[in-house]
Short mmCIF file of C-alpha atoms in Angstrom, two decimals:
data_model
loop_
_atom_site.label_atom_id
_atom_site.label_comp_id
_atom_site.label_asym_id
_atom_site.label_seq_id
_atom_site.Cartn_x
_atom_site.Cartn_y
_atom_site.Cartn_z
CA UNK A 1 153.48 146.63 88.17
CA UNK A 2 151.86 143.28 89.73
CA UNK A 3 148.55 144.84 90.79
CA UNK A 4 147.07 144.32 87.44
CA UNK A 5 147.90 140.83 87.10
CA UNK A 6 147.14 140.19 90.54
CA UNK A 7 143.67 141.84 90.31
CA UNK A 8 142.85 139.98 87.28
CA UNK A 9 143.93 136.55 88.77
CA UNK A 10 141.53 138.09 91.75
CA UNK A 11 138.54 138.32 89.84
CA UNK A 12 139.08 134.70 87.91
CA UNK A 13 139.26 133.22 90.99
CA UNK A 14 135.65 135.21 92.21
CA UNK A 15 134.25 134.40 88.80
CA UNK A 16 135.33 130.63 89.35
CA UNK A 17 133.99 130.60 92.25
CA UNK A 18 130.01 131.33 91.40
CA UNK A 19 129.68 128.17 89.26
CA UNK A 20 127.24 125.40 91.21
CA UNK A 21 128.93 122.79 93.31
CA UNK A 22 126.21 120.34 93.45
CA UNK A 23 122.97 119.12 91.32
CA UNK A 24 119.64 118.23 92.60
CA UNK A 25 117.51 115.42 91.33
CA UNK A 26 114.24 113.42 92.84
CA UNK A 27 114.10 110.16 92.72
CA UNK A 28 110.72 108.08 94.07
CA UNK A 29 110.33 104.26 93.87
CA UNK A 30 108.71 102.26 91.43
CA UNK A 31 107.94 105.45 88.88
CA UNK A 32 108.76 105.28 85.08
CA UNK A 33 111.40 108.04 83.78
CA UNK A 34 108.33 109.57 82.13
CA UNK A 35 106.31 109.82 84.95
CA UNK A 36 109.13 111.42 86.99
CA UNK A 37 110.03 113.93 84.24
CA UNK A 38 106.69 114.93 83.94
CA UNK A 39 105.84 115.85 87.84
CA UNK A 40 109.37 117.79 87.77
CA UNK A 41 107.82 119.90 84.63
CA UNK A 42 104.60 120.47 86.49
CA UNK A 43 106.13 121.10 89.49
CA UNK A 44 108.29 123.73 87.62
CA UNK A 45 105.77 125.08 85.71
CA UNK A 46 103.60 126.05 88.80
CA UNK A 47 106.05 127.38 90.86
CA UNK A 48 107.28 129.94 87.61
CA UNK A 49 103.83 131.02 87.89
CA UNK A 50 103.83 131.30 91.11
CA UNK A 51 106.91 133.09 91.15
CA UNK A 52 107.88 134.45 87.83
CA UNK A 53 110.80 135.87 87.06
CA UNK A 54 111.77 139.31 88.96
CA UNK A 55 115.03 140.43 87.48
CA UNK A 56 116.99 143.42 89.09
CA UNK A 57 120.02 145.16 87.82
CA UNK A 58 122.58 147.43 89.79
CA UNK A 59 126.12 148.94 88.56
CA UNK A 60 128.88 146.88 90.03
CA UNK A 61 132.50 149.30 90.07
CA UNK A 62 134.77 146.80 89.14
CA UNK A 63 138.09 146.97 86.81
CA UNK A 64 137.68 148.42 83.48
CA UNK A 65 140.76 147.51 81.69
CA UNK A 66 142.83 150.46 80.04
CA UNK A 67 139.98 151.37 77.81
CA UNK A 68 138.12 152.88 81.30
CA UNK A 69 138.54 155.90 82.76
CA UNK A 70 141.36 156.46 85.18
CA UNK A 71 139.41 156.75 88.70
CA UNK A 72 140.44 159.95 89.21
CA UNK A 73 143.97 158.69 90.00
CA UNK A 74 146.96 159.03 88.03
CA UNK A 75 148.83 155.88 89.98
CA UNK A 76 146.29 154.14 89.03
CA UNK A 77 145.33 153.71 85.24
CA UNK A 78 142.78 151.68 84.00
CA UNK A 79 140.91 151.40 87.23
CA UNK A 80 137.12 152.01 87.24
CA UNK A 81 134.43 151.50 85.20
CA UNK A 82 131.68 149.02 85.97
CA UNK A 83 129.62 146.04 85.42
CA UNK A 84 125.85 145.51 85.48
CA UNK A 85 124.95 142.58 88.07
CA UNK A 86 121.78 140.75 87.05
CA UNK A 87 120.06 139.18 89.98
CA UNK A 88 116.24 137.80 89.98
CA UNK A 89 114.74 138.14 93.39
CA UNK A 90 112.85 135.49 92.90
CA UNK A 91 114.87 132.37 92.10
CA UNK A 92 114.74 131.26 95.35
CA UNK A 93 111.45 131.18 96.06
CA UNK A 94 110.77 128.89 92.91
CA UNK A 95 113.59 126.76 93.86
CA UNK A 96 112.03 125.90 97.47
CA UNK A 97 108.38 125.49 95.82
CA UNK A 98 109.51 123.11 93.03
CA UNK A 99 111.20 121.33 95.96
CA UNK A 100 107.99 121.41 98.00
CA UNK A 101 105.48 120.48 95.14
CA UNK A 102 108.03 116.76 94.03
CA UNK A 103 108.18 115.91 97.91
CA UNK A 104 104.42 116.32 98.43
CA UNK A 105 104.55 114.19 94.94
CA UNK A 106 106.38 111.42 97.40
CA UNK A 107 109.71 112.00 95.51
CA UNK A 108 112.72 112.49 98.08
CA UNK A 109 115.50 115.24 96.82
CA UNK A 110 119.05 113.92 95.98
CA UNK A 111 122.28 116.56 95.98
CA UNK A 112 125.03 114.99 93.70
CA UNK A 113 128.59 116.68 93.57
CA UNK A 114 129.41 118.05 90.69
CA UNK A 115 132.58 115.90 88.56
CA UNK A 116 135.70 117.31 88.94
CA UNK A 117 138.07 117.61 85.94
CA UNK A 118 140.46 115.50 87.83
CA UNK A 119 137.52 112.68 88.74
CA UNK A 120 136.90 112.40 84.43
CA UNK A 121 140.40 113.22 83.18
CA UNK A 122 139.45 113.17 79.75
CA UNK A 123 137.87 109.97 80.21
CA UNK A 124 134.03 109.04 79.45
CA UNK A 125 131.43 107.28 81.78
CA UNK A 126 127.78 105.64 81.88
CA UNK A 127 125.27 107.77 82.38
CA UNK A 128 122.90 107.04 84.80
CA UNK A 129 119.25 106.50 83.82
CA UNK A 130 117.74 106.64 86.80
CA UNK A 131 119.07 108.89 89.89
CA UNK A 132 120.01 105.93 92.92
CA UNK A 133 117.73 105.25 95.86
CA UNK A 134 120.70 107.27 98.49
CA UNK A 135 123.37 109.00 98.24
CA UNK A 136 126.74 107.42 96.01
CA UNK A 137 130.22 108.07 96.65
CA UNK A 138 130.74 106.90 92.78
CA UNK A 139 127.82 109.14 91.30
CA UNK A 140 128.68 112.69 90.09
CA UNK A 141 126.92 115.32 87.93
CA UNK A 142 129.12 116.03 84.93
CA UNK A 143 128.16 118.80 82.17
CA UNK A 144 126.34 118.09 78.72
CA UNK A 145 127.78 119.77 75.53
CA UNK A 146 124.43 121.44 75.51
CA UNK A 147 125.01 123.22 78.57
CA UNK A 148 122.91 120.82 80.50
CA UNK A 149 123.87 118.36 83.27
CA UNK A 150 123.71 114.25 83.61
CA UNK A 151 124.88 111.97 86.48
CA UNK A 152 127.65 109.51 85.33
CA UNK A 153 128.75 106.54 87.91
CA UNK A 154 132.48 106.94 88.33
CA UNK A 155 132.80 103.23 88.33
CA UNK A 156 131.44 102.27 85.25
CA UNK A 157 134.15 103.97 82.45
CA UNK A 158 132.99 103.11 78.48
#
């Protein structure tokens, strides 16, 4: 009777669990917001050439709710059916050359935490316009309605 809730509070917690937990950003003195943003696109843009996109797909079993097949076990219903798992092979590879190419730029790499929900509690902050020289206890990256991300300073509420 609780294994189905308890399997589906599993997999929410799994799924939960795959979003990032920190942003990247560079950040090099005395360079314009333009400047910046366009090494990061060049940078980008050579290492997808470099390393374009190799996506691979598998079957995943997983839970299939009650309109799966029953696993072969009558105890059981509503167990099997699957999931297909997208992966590219390549992501990391572009991630470590776009890394490469804005440090051989002369920017230095920044990791920011990601905001926790109970950090903004409903509340709005500052962006910041340009990423800080080192590392801020009161500078998070908080999600964009666009799907996108922007660091906020913690200490400066609107």
């Amino acid at each position: 009777m609780f294994r189905i809730p308890a399997a589906l509070a599993l997999i929410g917690l799994t799924l939960s669990a795959c979003g990032p937990t920190s942003h990247v950003s560079y950040t090099k003195p005395n360079v314009s917001n333009n400047t910046a943003n366009r090494n990061f696109v060049e940078c980008r843009q050579e290492a997808n050439a470099l390393f374009p996109a190799a996506i691979f797909t598998e079957s995943v079993p997983g839970y299939g709710g009650y309109g799966g097949y029953y696993g072969g076990s009558p105890y059981y219903p509503g167990w099997g059916g699957s999931y297909v798992q997208a992966s590219d092979a390549n992501a990391p590879l572009r991630a470590q050359h776009l890394s490469d190419c804005m440090t051989l730029k002369g920017y230095q790499r920044q990791v920011h935490p990601i905001c926790t929900s109970a950090q903004l509690d409903g509340r709005q902050y500052q962006p910041v316009t340009r990423p800080p020289a080192s590392a801020a206890a009161n500078i998070c990256a908080a999600r964009t309605q666009g799907g996108g991300t922007t660091l906020i300073d913690l200490s400066k509420p609107l």
